[in-house]
Each structure stands twice: as C-alpha cells, then as structure tokens.
Amino acid sequence: MQGKLKIDPADDRPPVAPVLPEPDKQADHHRQVRAARQTEVMEDYVELIADLIDSTGEARSVDIAKRLGVTTPTVARMIRRLKGAGWIEARPYRAIFLTEEGRRIAEASRRRHQIVVEFLTAIGVSEEIARADAEGLEHHVSEETLAAFEEFLKSI
C-alpha cells in the first residue's frame, strides 16, 4: 500500500532523539490532554443523546447503554454527571433531554466529528475507518487544527 509506514527491524541506525519542548509548554499540553479526556466521554454521551432524540424523538438509558456497549448502571452514573454539569435534564424512568448547553455541546461535537471524517476520507481513509477514527480524534483536535482541516477541504 502506497504511503504506508514501513519499519525495518534490521535497521540498526540509532533512533532520532526527540526534541523536547520547554517544560511549561509540555506541562500545559499534558494538562489540556487530561482535561480533554475528562470531557470526552461526557461529549460522546451528549452527542448520542442528541442523535437519539433527533432520530427517534427520545433518549432512554437502555438505548444509550445498548449503543455504547455499557451497562445501564454505567449510564445512570454518567447521567448524574451530565445532569450535574447542566447538560441534560433527566428524571427516573423518563426520557433524557438536553439543556440548551447540552445541545450546544452536542452540535459542536457533531461538527468536529464531521470535519474529521471529511478530512480523513479526503486523504484516502475509507469511510468506515474514518468514522471509527474520528470518534477518538474529534475530542483531541484543537480549533486551529480543525480550521486547517476545513481550509484543506475547501481547497480540494
């Protein structure tokens, strides 16, 4: 396959030494990554809740659990977190609804997801793989990188 990275185990050249950023910059980067990880799962839930509401008219814990491959108690814990963050409204044994803030976050997540999928497919990644890869990338791509992806997509 053209463009595929090939690593030769017989290559005895020493590895290239990494260029370390300044400690403060590196620490800031790691803080940002940790913060992104904390909200990544919450964003996935909110995006799925929006998708369920838009496609079926409601979002139920059992449907969320089924689609995410988790248990309903796991969903219940996340629902409490999302409710505490002000992203959803939920009552026991009732459908789950997004607040204005939750809807805004879901739409931003969808937008990031779509841009990443379009970029990946534009550079030759299959649609199926692009959609799967975008699930992780969308949460860790900066606004600057997203803007560059969009500019690239406009240029082709």
Short mmCIF file of C-alpha atoms in Angstrom, two decimals:
data_model
loop_
_atom_site.label_atom_id
_atom_site.label_comp_id
_atom_site.label_asym_id
_atom_site.label_seq_id
_atom_site.Cartn_x
_atom_site.Cartn_y
_atom_site.Cartn_z
CA MET A 1 0.00 0.00 0.00
CA GLN A 2 1.42 3.35 -1.04
CA GLY A 3 2.21 5.75 1.79
CA LYS A 4 2.24 3.04 4.44
CA LEU A 5 4.99 3.43 7.02
CA LYS A 6 7.40 0.54 6.86
CA ILE A 7 9.67 -0.22 9.79
CA ASP A 8 12.65 -2.39 9.06
CA PRO A 9 13.64 -4.41 12.16
CA ALA A 10 17.12 -4.85 10.65
CA ASP A 11 17.65 -1.08 10.55
CA ASP A 12 20.42 -0.52 13.07
CA ARG A 13 20.50 3.28 12.88
CA PRO A 14 20.03 4.92 16.26
CA PRO A 15 16.60 6.41 16.80
CA VAL A 16 16.25 10.13 16.29
CA ALA A 17 16.41 11.93 19.62
CA PRO A 18 13.15 13.68 20.48
CA VAL A 19 13.05 17.44 20.56
CA LEU A 20 11.62 18.29 23.96
CA PRO A 21 9.53 21.42 24.29
CA GLU A 22 10.05 23.81 27.17
CA PRO A 23 8.81 22.22 30.43
CA ASP A 24 6.00 24.76 30.88
CA LYS A 25 4.73 24.19 27.33
CA GLN A 26 4.90 20.43 27.73
CA ALA A 27 3.08 20.60 31.08
CA ASP A 28 0.38 22.84 29.56
CA HIS A 29 -0.09 20.37 26.72
CA HIS A 30 -0.48 17.46 29.13
CA ARG A 31 -2.95 19.45 31.26
CA GLN A 32 -5.02 20.14 28.15
CA VAL A 33 -4.98 16.47 27.14
CA ARG A 34 -6.10 15.40 30.63
CA ALA A 35 -8.91 17.95 30.60
CA ALA A 36 -9.99 16.74 27.15
CA ARG A 37 -10.10 13.14 28.36
CA GLN A 38 -12.32 14.10 31.27
CA THR A 39 -14.94 15.59 28.98
CA GLU A 40 -14.51 13.15 26.06
CA VAL A 41 -16.92 10.54 27.42
CA MET A 42 -19.39 13.20 28.51
CA GLU A 43 -19.36 14.66 25.00
CA ASP A 44 -19.89 11.20 23.49
CA TYR A 45 -22.96 10.70 25.67
CA VAL A 46 -24.39 14.12 24.84
CA GLU A 47 -23.80 13.59 21.13
CA LEU A 48 -25.53 10.20 21.28
CA ILE A 49 -28.43 11.63 23.28
CA ALA A 50 -28.88 14.31 20.60
CA ASP A 51 -28.72 11.66 17.85
CA LEU A 52 -31.33 9.52 19.60
CA ILE A 53 -33.66 12.47 20.19
CA ASP A 54 -33.28 13.62 16.58
CA SER A 55 -33.86 10.16 15.11
CA THR A 56 -36.40 8.58 17.48
CA GLY A 57 -37.82 11.51 19.44
CA GLU A 58 -36.40 10.39 22.77
CA ALA A 59 -33.27 9.19 24.51
CA ARG A 60 -33.59 6.41 27.06
CA SER A 61 -30.90 4.95 29.30
CA VAL A 62 -31.45 1.46 27.91
CA ASP A 63 -30.88 2.72 24.34
CA ILE A 64 -27.76 4.62 25.36
CA ALA A 65 -26.37 1.53 27.12
CA LYS A 66 -27.06 -0.65 24.09
CA ARG A 67 -25.42 1.75 21.64
CA LEU A 68 -22.35 2.40 23.80
CA GLY A 69 -21.93 -1.22 24.87
CA VAL A 70 -22.12 -0.41 28.57
CA THR A 71 -24.46 -1.38 31.40
CA THR A 72 -27.46 0.68 32.46
CA PRO A 73 -25.85 1.39 35.88
CA THR A 74 -22.88 2.87 33.99
CA VAL A 75 -25.29 5.05 32.03
CA ALA A 76 -27.05 6.07 35.26
CA ARG A 77 -23.74 7.27 36.74
CA MET A 78 -22.97 9.31 33.63
CA ILE A 79 -26.50 10.72 33.57
CA ARG A 80 -25.89 12.04 37.10
CA ARG A 81 -22.63 13.64 35.92
CA LEU A 82 -24.26 15.19 32.86
CA LYS A 83 -27.14 16.47 34.96
CA GLY A 84 -24.69 17.94 37.47
CA ALA A 85 -22.85 19.67 34.62
CA GLY A 86 -26.12 21.17 33.44
CA TRP A 87 -26.01 19.41 30.07
CA ILE A 88 -29.17 17.30 30.43
CA GLU A 89 -32.48 17.10 32.22
CA ALA A 90 -33.50 13.67 33.43
CA ARG A 91 -35.92 12.10 35.87
CA PRO A 92 -36.06 8.45 36.91
CA TYR A 93 -37.89 6.21 34.40
CA ARG A 94 -38.33 9.09 31.95
CA ALA A 95 -36.66 10.13 28.72
CA ILE A 96 -33.48 12.21 28.84
CA PHE A 97 -33.44 15.69 27.32
CA LEU A 98 -30.63 18.08 26.50
CA THR A 99 -30.44 21.52 28.04
CA GLU A 100 -29.50 24.44 25.80
CA GLU A 101 -25.89 23.98 26.89
CA GLY A 102 -26.10 20.24 26.21
CA ARG A 103 -27.49 20.87 22.73
CA ARG A 104 -24.71 23.38 22.04
CA ILE A 105 -22.06 20.85 23.12
CA ALA A 106 -23.67 18.07 21.06
CA GLU A 107 -23.74 20.27 17.95
CA ALA A 108 -20.11 21.33 18.42
CA SER A 109 -19.10 17.68 18.86
CA ARG A 110 -21.02 16.66 15.72
CA ARG A 111 -19.34 19.48 13.78
CA ARG A 112 -15.86 18.41 14.91
CA HIS A 113 -16.70 14.78 14.14
CA GLN A 114 -17.91 15.60 10.63
CA ILE A 115 -14.87 17.74 9.80
CA VAL A 116 -12.51 14.98 10.94
CA VAL A 117 -14.41 12.34 8.93
CA GLU A 118 -14.38 14.51 5.80
CA PHE A 119 -10.68 15.25 6.21
CA LEU A 120 -9.75 11.60 6.70
CA THR A 121 -11.79 10.46 3.70
CA ALA A 122 -10.26 13.27 1.61
CA ILE A 123 -6.77 11.92 2.30
CA GLY A 124 -7.80 8.40 1.33
CA VAL A 125 -9.06 6.76 4.51
CA SER A 126 -12.12 4.56 3.92
CA GLU A 127 -15.44 5.92 5.20
CA GLU A 128 -15.81 3.14 7.77
CA ILE A 129 -12.33 3.61 9.22
CA ALA A 130 -12.64 7.41 9.08
CA ARG A 131 -15.85 7.30 11.13
CA ALA A 132 -14.26 4.99 13.70
CA ASP A 133 -11.05 7.04 13.95
CA ALA A 134 -12.99 10.30 14.20
CA GLU A 135 -14.60 9.02 17.41
CA GLY A 136 -11.32 9.49 19.22
CA LEU A 137 -9.72 12.27 17.21
CA GLU A 138 -12.63 14.70 17.41
CA HIS A 139 -12.05 15.27 21.12
CA HIS A 140 -8.34 15.96 20.88
CA VAL A 141 -8.14 18.17 17.80
CA SER A 142 -7.57 21.84 18.52
CA GLU A 143 -9.68 24.56 16.91
CA GLU A 144 -6.59 25.58 14.94
CA THR A 145 -6.21 22.06 13.53
CA LEU A 146 -9.94 21.87 12.74
CA ALA A 147 -9.70 25.18 10.90
CA ALA A 148 -6.73 23.83 8.92
CA PHE A 149 -8.72 20.68 8.07
CA GLU A 150 -11.60 22.87 6.86
CA GLU A 151 -9.29 25.04 4.75
CA PHE A 152 -7.76 21.93 3.23
CA LEU A 153 -11.22 20.55 2.42
CA LYS A 154 -12.23 23.84 0.77
CA SER A 155 -9.07 23.77 -1.36
CA ILE A 156 -9.75 20.39 -2.94
#
